[in-house]
Amino acid sequence: MRILVTGGAGYIGSHTVKLLLARGHAVTVYDNLSFGHRDAVPKETLVVGDLKDIDHLDQIMVVNQIEAVIHFAAFAYVGESVTNPAKYYQNNLLNSMNLLERVRRLGIPRFVFSSTCATYGVPTAMPITEDEKQSPINPYGNSKFCFEKMLADYAAAYPLGFTALRYFNASGAAPDGSIGEDHTPETHLIPLVLQVALGQRPHIEIFGTDYPTSDGTCIRDYIHVDDLAEAHLLALEKIQPNQGNFYNVGIGRGYSVREVIQVAEEVTGKKIAVKEAPRRAGDPPSLVAGSDKIRRELGWQPKYTQLRAILETAWNWHKAHPKGYGDK
Ligand code: UFG
């Protein structure tokens, strides 16, 4: 398939591009490199461009005879979305809507969307299934939720098929060490913990120790980025015109912040200093995926079911690339 990947030079995007290429697809990456990295994708696949430059993007889709779009490009800092919602609605919703409209007009039949467990807000039951009421608690989650609705309406009215994948906590790196996680600024637990192990930070702050969980710290479902990438491939293959599907993508097992730190100490062989800190605004206590639907309907099966194995790939990347891609 000839596939356009917006935001393909970012963390999850680049791992998906690597897998798509390995499976013989023709890939065009469209990325403005504001968060993505030039070295995260093969040179010949990359078109540097902005999502808001919709005529340019349209032209790229026409010239490359695109048959499917995987749409990663988005802002994803929950805290920033609360203080600057305009930025999130503009990019994650309006720019995405412009893209979807061009996709429709060009008659491109397949669309895969990066959604998030943040669309559930504070769930009422655990593990979270796709039937859980979606009630986001921040503008980031709202922007993704609104676009999901738009996709559903488009698929009902037009000959377009889509899959929205609701990611849990993406983590890890390519096992060959070629690409990995590098955000500026970095806010995610695992890379921050590994930066402490590398001596780049004095300690990790634990945001909240009084949650109603086994050890008082937040629980998350950490899923290896390659398993997420695989979900995109399976989704693409199964998309049918006029149909839309929503899937949670997580391994179905939660780890607390303290457990992540403990496993990181085992994997790195380093003592990780911690500092207990207040809760971070907008963090639900526990998010664990019920992923039966994607296993059943797409035959998806995570290769990485243990946090230790995920952290080993992440540590491998961070050790070899202590400054990440070194371009920011
Ligand atoms: N945490 C700390 N200390 C840190 C960083 C994080 O204790 O320095 C905790 C957080 O409070 C949270 C857990 O570690 O409980 C994981 O935090 P991350 O920032 O790594 O990930 P989030 O669960 O906040 O975010 C992920 C995705 C977002 C998505 C969100 C949905 O990265 O894009 O899930 O809740 F919006």
PDB file of C-alpha atoms in Angstrom, residues 205-211 275-281 283:
ATOM      1  CA  GLU A 205       9.794  12.843  41.322  1.00  0.00           C
ATOM      2  CA  ILE A 206       6.885  10.562  42.140  1.00  0.00           C
ATOM      3  CA  PHE A 207       3.758  12.560  41.424  1.00  0.00           C
ATOM      4  CA  GLY A 208       1.407  11.497  44.190  1.00  0.00           C
ATOM      5  CA  THR A 209       1.785   8.755  46.797  1.00  0.00           C
ATOM      6  CA  ASP A 210      -1.748   8.897  48.183  1.00  0.00           C
ATOM      7  CA  TYR A 211      -3.743   7.448  45.295  1.00  0.00           C
ATOM      8  CA  LYS A 275      11.572  12.336  45.643  1.00  0.00           C
ATOM      9  CA  GLU A 276       7.950  12.185  46.644  1.00  0.00           C
ATOM     10  CA  ALA A 277       5.975  15.074  45.166  1.00  0.00           C
ATOM     11  CA  PRO A 278       2.344  16.204  45.046  1.00  0.00           C
ATOM     12  CA  ARG A 279      -0.071  14.770  42.526  1.00  0.00           C
ATOM     13  CA  ARG A 280       0.172  16.086  38.965  1.00  0.00           C
ATOM     14  CA  ALA A 281      -3.058  17.731  37.828  1.00  0.00           C
ATOM     15  CA  ASP A 283      -3.629  12.219  36.302  1.00  0.00           C
TER      16      ASP A 283
END
